[in-house]
Short mmCIF file of C-alpha atoms in Angstrom, two decimals:
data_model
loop_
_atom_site.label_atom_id
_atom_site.label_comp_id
_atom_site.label_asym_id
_atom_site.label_seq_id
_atom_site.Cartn_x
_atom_site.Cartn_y
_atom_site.Cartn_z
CA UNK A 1 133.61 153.48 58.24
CA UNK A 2 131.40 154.78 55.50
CA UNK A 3 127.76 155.17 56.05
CA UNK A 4 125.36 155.37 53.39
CA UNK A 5 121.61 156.74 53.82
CA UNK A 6 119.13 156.28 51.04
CA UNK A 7 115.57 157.91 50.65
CA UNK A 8 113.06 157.34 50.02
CA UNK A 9 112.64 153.83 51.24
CA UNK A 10 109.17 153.09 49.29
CA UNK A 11 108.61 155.19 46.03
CA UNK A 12 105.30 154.52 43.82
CA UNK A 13 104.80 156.72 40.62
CA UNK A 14 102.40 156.28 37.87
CA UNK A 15 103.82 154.82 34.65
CA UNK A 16 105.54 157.83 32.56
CA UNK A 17 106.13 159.81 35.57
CA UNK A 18 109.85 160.30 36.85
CA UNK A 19 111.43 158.70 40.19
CA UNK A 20 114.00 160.17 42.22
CA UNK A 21 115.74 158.47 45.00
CA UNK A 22 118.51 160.04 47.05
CA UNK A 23 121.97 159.05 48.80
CA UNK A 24 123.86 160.65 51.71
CA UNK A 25 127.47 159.45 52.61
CA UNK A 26 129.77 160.11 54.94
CA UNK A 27 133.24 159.79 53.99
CA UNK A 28 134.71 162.06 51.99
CA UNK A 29 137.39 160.36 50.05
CA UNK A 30 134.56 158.00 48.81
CA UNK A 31 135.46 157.73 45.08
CA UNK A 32 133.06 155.42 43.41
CA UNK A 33 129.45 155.56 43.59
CA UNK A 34 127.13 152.31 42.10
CA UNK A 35 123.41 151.79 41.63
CA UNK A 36 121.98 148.40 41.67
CA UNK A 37 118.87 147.22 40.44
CA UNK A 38 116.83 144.16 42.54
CA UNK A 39 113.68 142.83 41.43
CA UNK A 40 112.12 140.08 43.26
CA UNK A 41 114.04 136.94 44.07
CA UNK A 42 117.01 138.01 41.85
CA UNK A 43 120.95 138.96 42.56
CA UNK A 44 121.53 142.85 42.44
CA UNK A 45 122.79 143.81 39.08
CA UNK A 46 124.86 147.72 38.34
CA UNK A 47 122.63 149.91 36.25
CA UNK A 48 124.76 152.87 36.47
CA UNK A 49 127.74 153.98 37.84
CA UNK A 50 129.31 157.43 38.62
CA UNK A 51 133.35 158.41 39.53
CA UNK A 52 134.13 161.68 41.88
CA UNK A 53 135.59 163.38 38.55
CA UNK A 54 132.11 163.09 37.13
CA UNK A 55 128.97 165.55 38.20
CA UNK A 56 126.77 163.75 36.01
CA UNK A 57 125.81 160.77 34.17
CA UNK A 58 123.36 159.68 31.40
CA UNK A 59 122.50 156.23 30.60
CA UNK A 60 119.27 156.31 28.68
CA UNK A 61 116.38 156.99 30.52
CA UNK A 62 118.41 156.74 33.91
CA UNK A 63 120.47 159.52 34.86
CA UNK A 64 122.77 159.67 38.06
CA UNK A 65 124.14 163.20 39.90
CA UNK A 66 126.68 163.73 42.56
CA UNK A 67 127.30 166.24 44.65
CA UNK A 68 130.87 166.10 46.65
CA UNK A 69 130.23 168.94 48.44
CA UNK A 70 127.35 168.09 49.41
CA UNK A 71 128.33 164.59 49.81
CA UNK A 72 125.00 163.55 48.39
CA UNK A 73 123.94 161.62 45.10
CA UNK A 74 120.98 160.95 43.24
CA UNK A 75 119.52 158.26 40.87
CA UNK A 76 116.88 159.57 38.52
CA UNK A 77 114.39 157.67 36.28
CA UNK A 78 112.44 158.98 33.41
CA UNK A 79 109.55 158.06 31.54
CA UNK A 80 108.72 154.89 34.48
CA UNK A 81 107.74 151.55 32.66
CA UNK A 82 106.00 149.02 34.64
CA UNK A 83 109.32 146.99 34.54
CA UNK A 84 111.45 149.65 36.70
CA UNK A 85 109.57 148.43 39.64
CA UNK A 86 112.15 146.87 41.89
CA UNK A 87 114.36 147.59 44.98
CA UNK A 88 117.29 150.12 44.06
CA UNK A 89 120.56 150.24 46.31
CA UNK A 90 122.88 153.20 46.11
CA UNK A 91 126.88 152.20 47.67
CA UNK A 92 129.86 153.88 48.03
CA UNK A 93 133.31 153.11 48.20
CA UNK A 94 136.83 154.41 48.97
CA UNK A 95 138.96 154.03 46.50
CA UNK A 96 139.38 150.73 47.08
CA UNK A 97 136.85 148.31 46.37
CA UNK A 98 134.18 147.56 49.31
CA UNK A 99 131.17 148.89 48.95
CA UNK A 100 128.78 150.14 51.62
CA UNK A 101 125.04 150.09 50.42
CA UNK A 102 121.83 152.06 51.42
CA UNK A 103 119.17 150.31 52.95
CA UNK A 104 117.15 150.23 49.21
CA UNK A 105 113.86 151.97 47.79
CA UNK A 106 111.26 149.83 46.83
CA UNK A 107 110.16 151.51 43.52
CA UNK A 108 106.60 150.76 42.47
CA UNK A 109 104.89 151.82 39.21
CA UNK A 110 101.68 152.22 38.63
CA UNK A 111 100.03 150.79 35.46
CA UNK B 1 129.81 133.31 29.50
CA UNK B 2 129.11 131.95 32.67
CA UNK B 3 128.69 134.47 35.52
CA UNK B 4 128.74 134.27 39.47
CA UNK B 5 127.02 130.59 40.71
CA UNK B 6 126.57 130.12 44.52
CA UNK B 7 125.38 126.73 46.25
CA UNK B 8 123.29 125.61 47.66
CA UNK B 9 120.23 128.41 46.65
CA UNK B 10 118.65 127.41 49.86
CA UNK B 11 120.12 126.08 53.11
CA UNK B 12 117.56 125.05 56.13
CA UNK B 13 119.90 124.44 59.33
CA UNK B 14 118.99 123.36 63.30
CA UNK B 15 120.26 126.32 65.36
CA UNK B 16 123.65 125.47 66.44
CA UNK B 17 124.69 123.58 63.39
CA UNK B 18 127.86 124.73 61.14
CA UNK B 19 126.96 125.32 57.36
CA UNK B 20 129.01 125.98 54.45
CA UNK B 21 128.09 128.10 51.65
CA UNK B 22 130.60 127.95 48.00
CA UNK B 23 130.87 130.78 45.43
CA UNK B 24 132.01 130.17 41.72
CA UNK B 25 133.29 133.85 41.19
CA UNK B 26 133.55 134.20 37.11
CA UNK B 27 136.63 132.89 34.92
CA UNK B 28 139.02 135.44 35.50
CA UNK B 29 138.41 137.74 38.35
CA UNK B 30 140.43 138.46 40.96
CA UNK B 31 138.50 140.18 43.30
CA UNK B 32 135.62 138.05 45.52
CA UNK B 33 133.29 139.57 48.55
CA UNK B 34 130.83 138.57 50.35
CA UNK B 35 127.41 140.37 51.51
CA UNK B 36 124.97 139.83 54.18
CA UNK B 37 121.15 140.48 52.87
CA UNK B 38 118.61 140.60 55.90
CA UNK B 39 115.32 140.24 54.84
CA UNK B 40 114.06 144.01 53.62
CA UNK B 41 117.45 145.68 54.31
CA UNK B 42 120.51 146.59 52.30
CA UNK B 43 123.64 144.26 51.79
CA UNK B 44 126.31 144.29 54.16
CA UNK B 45 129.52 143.39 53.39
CA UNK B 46 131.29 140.59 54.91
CA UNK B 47 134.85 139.96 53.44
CA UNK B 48 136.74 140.42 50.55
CA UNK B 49 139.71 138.50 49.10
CA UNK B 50 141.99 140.03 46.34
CA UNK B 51 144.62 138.00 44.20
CA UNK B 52 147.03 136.14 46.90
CA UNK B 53 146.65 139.63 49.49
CA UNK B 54 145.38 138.67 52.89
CA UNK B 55 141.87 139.26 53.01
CA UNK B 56 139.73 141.70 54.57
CA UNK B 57 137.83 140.50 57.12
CA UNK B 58 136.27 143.43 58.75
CA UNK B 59 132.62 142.73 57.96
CA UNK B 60 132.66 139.56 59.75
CA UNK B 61 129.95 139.74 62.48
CA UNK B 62 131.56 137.42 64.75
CA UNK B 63 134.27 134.30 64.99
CA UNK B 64 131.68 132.05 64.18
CA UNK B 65 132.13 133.20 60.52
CA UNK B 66 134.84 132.21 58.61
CA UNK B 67 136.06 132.17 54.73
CA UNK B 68 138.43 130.54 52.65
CA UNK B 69 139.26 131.14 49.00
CA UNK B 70 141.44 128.40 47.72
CA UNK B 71 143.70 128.63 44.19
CA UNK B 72 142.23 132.09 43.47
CA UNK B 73 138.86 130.60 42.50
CA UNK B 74 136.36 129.08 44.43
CA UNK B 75 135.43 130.70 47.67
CA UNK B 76 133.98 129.11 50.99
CA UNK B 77 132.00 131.22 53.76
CA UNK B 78 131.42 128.73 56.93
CA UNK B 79 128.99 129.70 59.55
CA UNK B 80 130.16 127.76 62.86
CA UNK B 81 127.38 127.09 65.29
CA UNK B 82 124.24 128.87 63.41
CA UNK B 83 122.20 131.30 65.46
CA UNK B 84 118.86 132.63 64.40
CA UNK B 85 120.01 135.92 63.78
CA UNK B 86 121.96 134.51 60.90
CA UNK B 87 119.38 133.88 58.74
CA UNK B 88 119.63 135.55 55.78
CA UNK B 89 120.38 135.97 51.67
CA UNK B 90 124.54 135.48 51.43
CA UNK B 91 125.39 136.77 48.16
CA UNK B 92 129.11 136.15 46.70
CA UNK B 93 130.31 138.92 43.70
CA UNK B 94 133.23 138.76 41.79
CA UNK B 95 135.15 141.35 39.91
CA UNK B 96 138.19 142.06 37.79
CA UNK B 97 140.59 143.93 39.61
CA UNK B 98 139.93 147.22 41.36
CA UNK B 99 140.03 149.21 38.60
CA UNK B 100 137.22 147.73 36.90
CA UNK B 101 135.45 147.60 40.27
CA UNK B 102 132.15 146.55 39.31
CA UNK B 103 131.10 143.67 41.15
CA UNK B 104 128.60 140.65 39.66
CA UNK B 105 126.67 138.86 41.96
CA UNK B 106 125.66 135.49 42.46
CA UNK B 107 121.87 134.45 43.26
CA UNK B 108 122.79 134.19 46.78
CA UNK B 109 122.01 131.28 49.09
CA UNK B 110 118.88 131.98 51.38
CA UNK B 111 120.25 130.57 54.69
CA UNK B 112 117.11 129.99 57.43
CA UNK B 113 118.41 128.80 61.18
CA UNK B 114 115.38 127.11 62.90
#
């Protein structure tokens, strides 16, 4: 099955400063490529998304890449407010519709 | 509108009990999974149900888990004879169909096995 690897697993950047977190997967024919936002005691929610026909995609001050290649894709912050701090989970799926997740990067920012 | 509701939020069970947890997926969707959330760790996915398609039960960790999903609507994940390592957050999501793919969660239901 897929396998997902997601780094770093703590991140802590001062407030206005970018964050970067990483994905790895493993399956090629993974299509579909989600990033979910946690904060503390809440459900997941999708903050961005990206397709295998897209290299790149803007939302705002959130930004996602991919790589197929490489098989590697990347969520990117900008301008960090205090309320970005949370746990963020990369997935990936296969055309289909179950997703495999990362393990999650506890994102703190610093006031 | 209303989205994803899961009961109970918080289950306390004697090891060796069976539980039951229920998921409201939203008005509409076909598509309902369920994900495992260990305490600091990513979710893991469970099972998935799909319209009137057999589901896919390949995440199951064991045959002490089971789930049900009865009209198209509500879905049931039961837990027979609780161990300790199930403790965890279960979440339920719900989507439209696969092509619109993205999946709402519920709150979850934080499941502790004493």
């Amino acid at each position: 099955g897929e396998n997902v690897e997601q780094h770093p697993s703590t991140l802590s950047v001062q407030e206005g400063d970018s964050a970067v977190i990483k994905c790895t997967y493993s399956d090629s024919a993974s299509n579909y490529f989600p990033w979910y936002k946690q904060e503390l005691g809440k459900r997941p929610q999708l903050i961005i998304d990206i397709r295998s026909n897209v290299g790149e995609k803007k939302d705002q001050r959130i930004a996602v890449t991919l790589n197929k290649t490489a098989k590697h894709f990347s969520l990117h912050i900008t301008e960090t407010q205090p309320e970005d701090s949370a746990v963020y989970f990369c997935a990936a799926s296969m055309g289909d519709y179950k997703l495999s997740f990362g393990a999650g990067t506890t994102v703190t920012v610093r006031a | 509108g209303a989205g994803v509701s899961q009961s109970p939020s918080n289950k306390v069970t004697e090891k060796g009990k069976d539980v039951e947890l229920r998921c409201d997926p939203i008005s509409g969707h076909t598509a309902l999974y369920w994900y495992r959330q260990s305490l600091g760790q990513g979710l893991e996915f469970l099972i998935y149900f799909q319209g009137n398609s057999a589901p896919d039960k390949s995440g199951l960790p064991s045959d002490r888990f089971s789930a049900e999903r009865t009209g198209g609507s509500v879905s049931t994940l039961t837990i027979q004879r609780t161990q300790q390592e199930d403790s965890a957050v279960y979440l339920c999501a719900s989507s439209l169909s696969l092509a619109g793919r993205e999946q709402y969660f519920g709150p979850g239901t934080r499941l502790t096995v004493t």
